[in-house]
CSV table of C-alpha atoms and ligand atoms in Angstrom, one decimal:
chain,number,residue,atom,x,y,z
A,196,MET,CA,-11.6,62.5,38.6
A,197,ASP,CA,-9.4,60.6,41.0
A,198,GLU,CA,-8.8,56.9,40.5
A,199,ALA,CA,-10.6,55.6,43.6
A,200,LEU,CA,-13.8,57.5,42.7
A,201,ASN,CA,-13.6,56.3,39.2
A,202,ASP,CA,-13.3,52.7,40.4
A,203,LEU,CA,-16.3,53.3,42.7
A,204,LEU,CA,-18.4,54.5,39.9
A,205,GLN,CA,-17.4,51.5,37.7
A,206,ASP,CA,-18.4,49.2,40.6
A,207,LEU,CA,-21.8,51.0,40.8
A,208,ALA,CA,-22.4,50.5,37.0
A,209,VAL,CA,-21.3,46.8,37.4
A,210,ALA,CA,-23.6,46.4,40.4
A,211,ASN,CA,-26.6,47.5,38.3
A,212,ARG,CA,-25.8,44.7,35.8
A,213,ILE,CA,-25.2,42.1,38.6
A,214,LEU,CA,-28.5,42.8,40.2
A,215,VAL,CA,-30.3,42.4,36.9
A,216,ASN,CA,-28.4,39.2,36.1
A,217,GLU,CA,-29.2,37.7,39.6
A,218,GLY,CA,-32.9,38.4,39.2
A,219,VAL,CA,-33.1,41.3,41.8
A,220,LEU,CA,-33.6,44.2,39.4
A,221,ASP,CA,-35.4,44.0,36.0
A,222,GLY,CA,-36.4,47.0,33.9
A,223,PHE,CA,-37.0,48.8,37.2
A,224,GLY,CA,-35.3,49.3,40.5
A,225,HIS,CA,-32.0,51.1,41.3
A,226,ILE,CA,-28.8,51.0,43.3
A,227,SER,CA,-26.9,54.0,44.7
A,228,VAL,CA,-23.6,54.8,46.5
A,229,ARG,CA,-22.9,57.7,48.8
A,230,HIS,CA,-20.2,60.1,47.6
A,231,PRO,CA,-17.0,59.2,49.5
A,232,GLN,CA,-15.8,62.8,49.7
A,233,HIS,CA,-19.2,64.6,50.0
A,234,PRO,CA,-21.4,62.5,52.3
A,235,ASP,CA,-24.4,64.8,51.6
A,236,ARG,CA,-24.4,63.5,48.0
A,237,PHE,CA,-24.9,60.1,46.4
A,238,PHE,CA,-24.5,58.6,42.9
A,239,ILE,CA,-27.3,56.9,41.0
A,240,ALA,CA,-28.0,56.2,37.3
A,241,ARG,CA,-30.1,58.6,35.2
A,242,SER,CA,-33.7,57.4,34.6
A,243,MET,CA,-33.0,54.2,32.6
A,244,ALA,CA,-33.2,50.4,32.7
A,245,PRO,CA,-30.5,49.2,35.2
A,246,GLY,CA,-29.3,46.5,33.0
A,247,LEU,CA,-28.0,49.1,30.5
A,248,VAL,CA,-26.2,51.4,33.0
A,249,THR,CA,-22.6,52.4,32.4
A,250,ALA,CA,-20.4,54.8,34.5
A,251,ALA,CA,-21.3,57.6,32.0
A,252,ASP,CA,-24.9,57.3,33.1
A,253,LEU,CA,-24.3,58.1,36.8
A,254,LEU,CA,-25.3,61.5,38.3
A,255,GLN,CA,-25.3,63.1,41.7
A,256,VAL,CA,-28.3,63.7,44.0
A,257,ASP,CA,-28.3,65.4,47.4
A,258,LEU,CA,-30.0,64.2,50.6
A,259,ASP,CA,-33.1,66.2,49.8
A,260,GLY,CA,-33.5,64.3,46.6
A,261,VAL,CA,-32.4,67.3,44.4
A,262,VAL,CA,-30.5,66.3,41.3
A,263,HIS,CA,-27.2,68.1,40.6
A,264,ASP,CA,-26.2,67.3,37.0
A,265,GLU,CA,-24.4,69.6,34.6
A,266,GLN,CA,-26.0,67.9,31.7
A,267,GLY,CA,-29.5,68.5,33.1
A,268,ARG,CA,-30.4,64.8,33.1
A,269,ARG,CA,-33.2,63.3,35.2
A,270,THR,CA,-33.2,60.3,37.5
A,271,TYR,CA,-35.7,58.0,39.1
A,272,VAL,CA,-39.0,59.3,40.7
A,273,GLU,CA,-38.1,57.1,43.7
A,274,ARG,CA,-34.7,58.7,44.3
A,275,PHE,CA,-36.2,59.8,47.7
A,276,ILE,CA,-35.8,56.2,48.9
A,277,HIS,CA,-32.1,56.8,48.7
A,278,SER,CA,-31.9,60.5,49.9
A,279,ALA,CA,-34.0,59.8,53.0
A,280,ILE,CA,-32.1,56.7,54.0
A,281,TYR,CA,-28.7,58.4,53.6
A,282,ALA,CA,-30.0,61.3,55.6
A,283,ALA,CA,-31.3,59.1,58.4
A,284,ARG,CA,-28.4,56.5,58.5
A,285,PRO,CA,-24.8,57.9,58.5
A,286,ASP,CA,-23.6,54.2,58.5
A,287,VAL,CA,-25.2,53.4,55.2
A,288,HIS,CA,-23.1,53.9,52.0
A,289,SER,CA,-25.2,52.0,49.5
A,290,VAL,CA,-28.9,51.4,48.9
A,291,VAL,CA,-30.7,49.0,46.6
A,292,HIS,CA,-34.4,49.4,45.8
A,293,SER,CA,-36.0,46.5,43.9
A,294,HIS,CA,-39.2,44.8,43.1
A,295,SER,CA,-37.6,41.3,43.3
A,296,PRO,CA,-40.6,38.9,43.1
A,297,SER,CA,-40.1,36.4,45.9
A,298,ILE,CA,-40.2,39.1,48.7
A,299,ILE,CA,-43.6,40.5,47.6
A,300,PRO,CA,-45.7,37.7,49.3
A,301,PHE,CA,-44.0,38.6,52.6
A,302,GLY,CA,-45.1,42.2,52.3
A,303,VAL,CA,-48.8,41.5,51.8
A,304,THR,CA,-49.5,38.6,54.3
A,305,GLY,CA,-48.9,38.0,57.9
A,306,ALA,CA,-45.8,35.9,57.1
A,307,ARG,CA,-42.7,37.8,58.2
A,308,LEU,CA,-39.4,37.4,56.4
A,309,ARG,CA,-36.8,36.0,58.8
A,310,PRO,CA,-33.2,34.6,58.7
A,311,ILE,CA,-33.7,31.0,57.6
A,312,CYS,CA,-30.0,30.1,57.0
A,313,HIS,CA,-26.5,31.4,57.6
A,314,MET,CA,-26.5,33.5,54.4
A,315,SER,CA,-29.4,35.6,55.6
A,316,GLY,CA,-28.3,36.6,59.1
A,317,PHE,CA,-28.1,40.2,58.1
A,318,LEU,CA,-32.0,40.3,58.2
A,319,GLY,CA,-31.8,40.3,62.0
A,320,ALA,CA,-34.7,39.2,64.1
A,321,VAL,CA,-37.6,40.5,62.0
A,322,THR,CA,-37.7,42.3,58.6
A,323,PRO,CA,-39.9,45.4,58.9
A,324,VAL,CA,-42.7,46.1,56.5
A,325,TYR,CA,-43.5,49.6,55.3
A,326,GLU,CA,-47.2,50.4,54.8
A,327,ILE,CA,-47.5,53.5,52.6
A,328,ARG,CA,-51.2,53.9,53.5
A,329,HIS,CA,-50.2,54.9,57.0
A,330,SER,CA,-48.4,58.0,55.5
A,331,ALA,CA,-50.3,58.8,52.4
A,332,GLY,CA,-53.8,57.2,52.4
A,333,GLU,CA,-55.4,54.5,50.3
A,334,SER,CA,-55.1,56.0,46.8
A,335,THR,CA,-51.4,56.4,46.1
A,336,ASP,CA,-49.4,54.8,43.2
A,337,LEU,CA,-47.3,53.2,45.9
A,338,LEU,CA,-44.2,55.0,44.8
A,339,ILE,CA,-41.8,56.9,47.2
A,340,SER,CA,-42.2,60.1,45.2
A,341,SER,CA,-41.3,62.7,47.8
A,342,GLN,CA,-38.8,63.3,50.6
A,343,ALA,CA,-41.6,63.1,53.2
A,344,LEU,CA,-42.5,59.6,52.0
A,345,GLY,CA,-38.8,58.7,51.9
A,346,ARG,CA,-38.5,59.8,55.5
A,347,SER,CA,-41.5,57.6,56.6
A,348,LEU,CA,-39.9,54.6,54.8
A,349,ALA,CA,-36.5,55.3,56.5
A,350,GLN,CA,-38.3,55.5,59.9
A,351,VAL,CA,-39.7,52.0,59.4
A,352,LEU,CA,-36.4,50.7,58.2
A,353,GLY,CA,-34.9,52.0,61.4
A,354,SER,CA,-31.5,50.4,62.1
A,355,ALA,CA,-32.4,47.3,60.0
A,356,SER,CA,-30.6,46.1,56.8
A,357,VAL,CA,-33.8,45.4,54.8
A,358,ALA,CA,-37.4,46.7,54.8
A,359,LEU,CA,-40.2,45.3,52.7
A,360,MET,CA,-42.6,47.7,51.0
A,361,ARG,CA,-46.2,46.4,51.0
A,362,GLY,CA,-47.4,45.5,47.4
A,363,HIS,CA,-44.3,47.1,45.9
A,364,GLY,CA,-40.8,45.7,46.7
A,365,SER,CA,-38.0,46.2,49.2
A,366,VAL,CA,-35.1,48.4,50.2
A,367,THR,CA,-31.7,47.1,51.2
A,368,ALA,CA,-29.1,49.1,53.0
A,369,GLY,CA,-25.3,48.4,53.2
A,370,GLN,CA,-22.0,49.9,54.2
A,371,SER,CA,-20.7,49.4,50.7
A,372,ILE,CA,-21.8,48.5,47.2
A,373,LYS,CA,-20.6,44.9,47.6
A,374,GLN,CA,-22.5,44.5,50.9
A,375,SER,CA,-25.8,46.0,49.6
A,376,VAL,CA,-25.6,43.8,46.5
A,377,PHE,CA,-24.9,40.7,48.6
A,378,ARG,CA,-27.8,41.5,50.9
A,379,ALA,CA,-30.2,42.2,48.0
A,380,ILE,CA,-29.4,39.0,46.3
A,381,TYR,CA,-29.7,36.9,49.5
A,382,THR,CA,-32.9,38.6,50.5
A,383,GLU,CA,-34.5,37.3,47.3
A,384,LYS,CA,-32.9,33.9,47.8
A,385,THR,CA,-34.1,33.8,51.5
A,386,ALA,CA,-37.7,34.6,50.5
A,387,ARG,CA,-37.7,31.7,48.1
A,388,LEU,CA,-36.3,29.3,50.7
A,389,GLN,CA,-38.7,30.5,53.3
A,390,MET,CA,-41.7,29.9,51.1
A,391,GLU,CA,-40.4,26.4,50.3
A,392,ALA,CA,-39.9,25.6,54.0
A,393,MET,CA,-43.3,27.0,55.0
A,394,ARG,CA,-44.9,24.2,52.8
A,395,LEU,CA,-43.2,21.5,54.8
A,396,GLY,CA,-43.8,22.7,58.4
A,397,GLU,CA,-42.8,24.9,61.2
A,398,ILE,CA,-39.4,26.6,60.5
A,399,ASN,CA,-36.5,26.6,62.9
A,400,PHE,CA,-35.0,30.1,62.2
A,401,LEU,CA,-31.6,31.4,63.3
A,402,THR,CA,-31.4,32.8,66.8
A,403,ASP,CA,-30.5,36.5,67.2
A,404,GLY,CA,-27.0,35.4,68.2
A,405,GLU,CA,-26.7,33.2,65.1
A,406,ALA,CA,-28.0,35.9,62.9
A,407,GLN,CA,-25.4,38.4,64.2
A,408,ALA,CA,-22.5,35.9,64.0
A,409,THR,CA,-23.3,34.6,60.5
A,410,SER,CA,-23.7,38.2,59.2
A,411,ALA,CA,-20.3,39.2,60.7
A,412,MET,CA,-18.7,36.2,59.1
A,413,ASN,CA,-20.2,36.8,55.7
A,414,ASP,CA,-19.1,40.4,55.7
A,415,THR,CA,-15.5,39.1,55.6
A,416,HIS,CA,-16.2,37.3,52.3
A,417,LEU,CA,-18.0,39.8,50.1
A,418,GLN,CA,-15.3,39.9,47.5
A,419,ARG,CA,-15.6,36.2,46.6
A,420,PRO,CA,-19.2,36.2,45.2
A,421,TRP,CA,-18.8,39.7,43.8
A,422,GLU,CA,-16.0,38.6,41.4
A,423,MET,CA,-18.2,35.7,40.2
A,424,TRP,CA,-21.4,37.8,39.9
A,425,LYS,CA,-19.4,40.4,38.0
A,426,ARG,CA,-17.9,38.0,35.5
A,427,GLN,CA,-21.3,36.3,34.8
A,428,ALA,CA,-23.1,39.6,34.5
A,429,LEU,CA,-20.5,41.1,32.1
A,430,ARG,CA,-20.4,37.9,30.0
A,431,ASN,CA,-24.1,38.2,29.5
A,432,TRP,CA,-23.9,41.7,28.1
A,433,ASP,CA,-20.6,42.4,26.4
B,153,MN,MN1,-40.3,51.0,43.1
């Protein structure tokens, strides 16, 4: 395996641990990265708790959600979140799906998650909310367990960075592992801040222009928090 790919897979393993350490993933949820040489494939861990993932646990899945693994291992039921978003969004190279707790209230009420500070400009004007009942009726287990459901989620995500999933969690799209990790962490932080601010009064959110400008600025600083999150995550495990 070439060195760049090896480094990418190490980063994906580390990203799993960072997202657990930062309270985005727990025993559930996943992060993937698109294959740099084969854009119709992505890497994701085998079906296991994200906090325990190493590079040896990563396998390949295609954009229909079919697993390609010589060892015959299985991955997550909800791999279709990733396959459908990569199929719909050529600009996306990393996807996080989490059940991070603070975003749940925004998926089940009329309150919409919006950029409240300069660290959450990537949310854009309004964060879309996916309602699985519109695609699959009122008796599902809420999981994105088929490519068709993945497509309906990707459609609601549209060109946004983040979509909430009603009564379930959220999905975060990025151009790199470091960007999707940054966005997933700050989506959770933003939700917490917005709930606090809503108790005090009417919120003065970023304008569209401020959201775009702050997001562009933060994209030039992804390495700085990554190094810290990585050190802290690895210290807590090894
Ligand atoms: Mn889920």
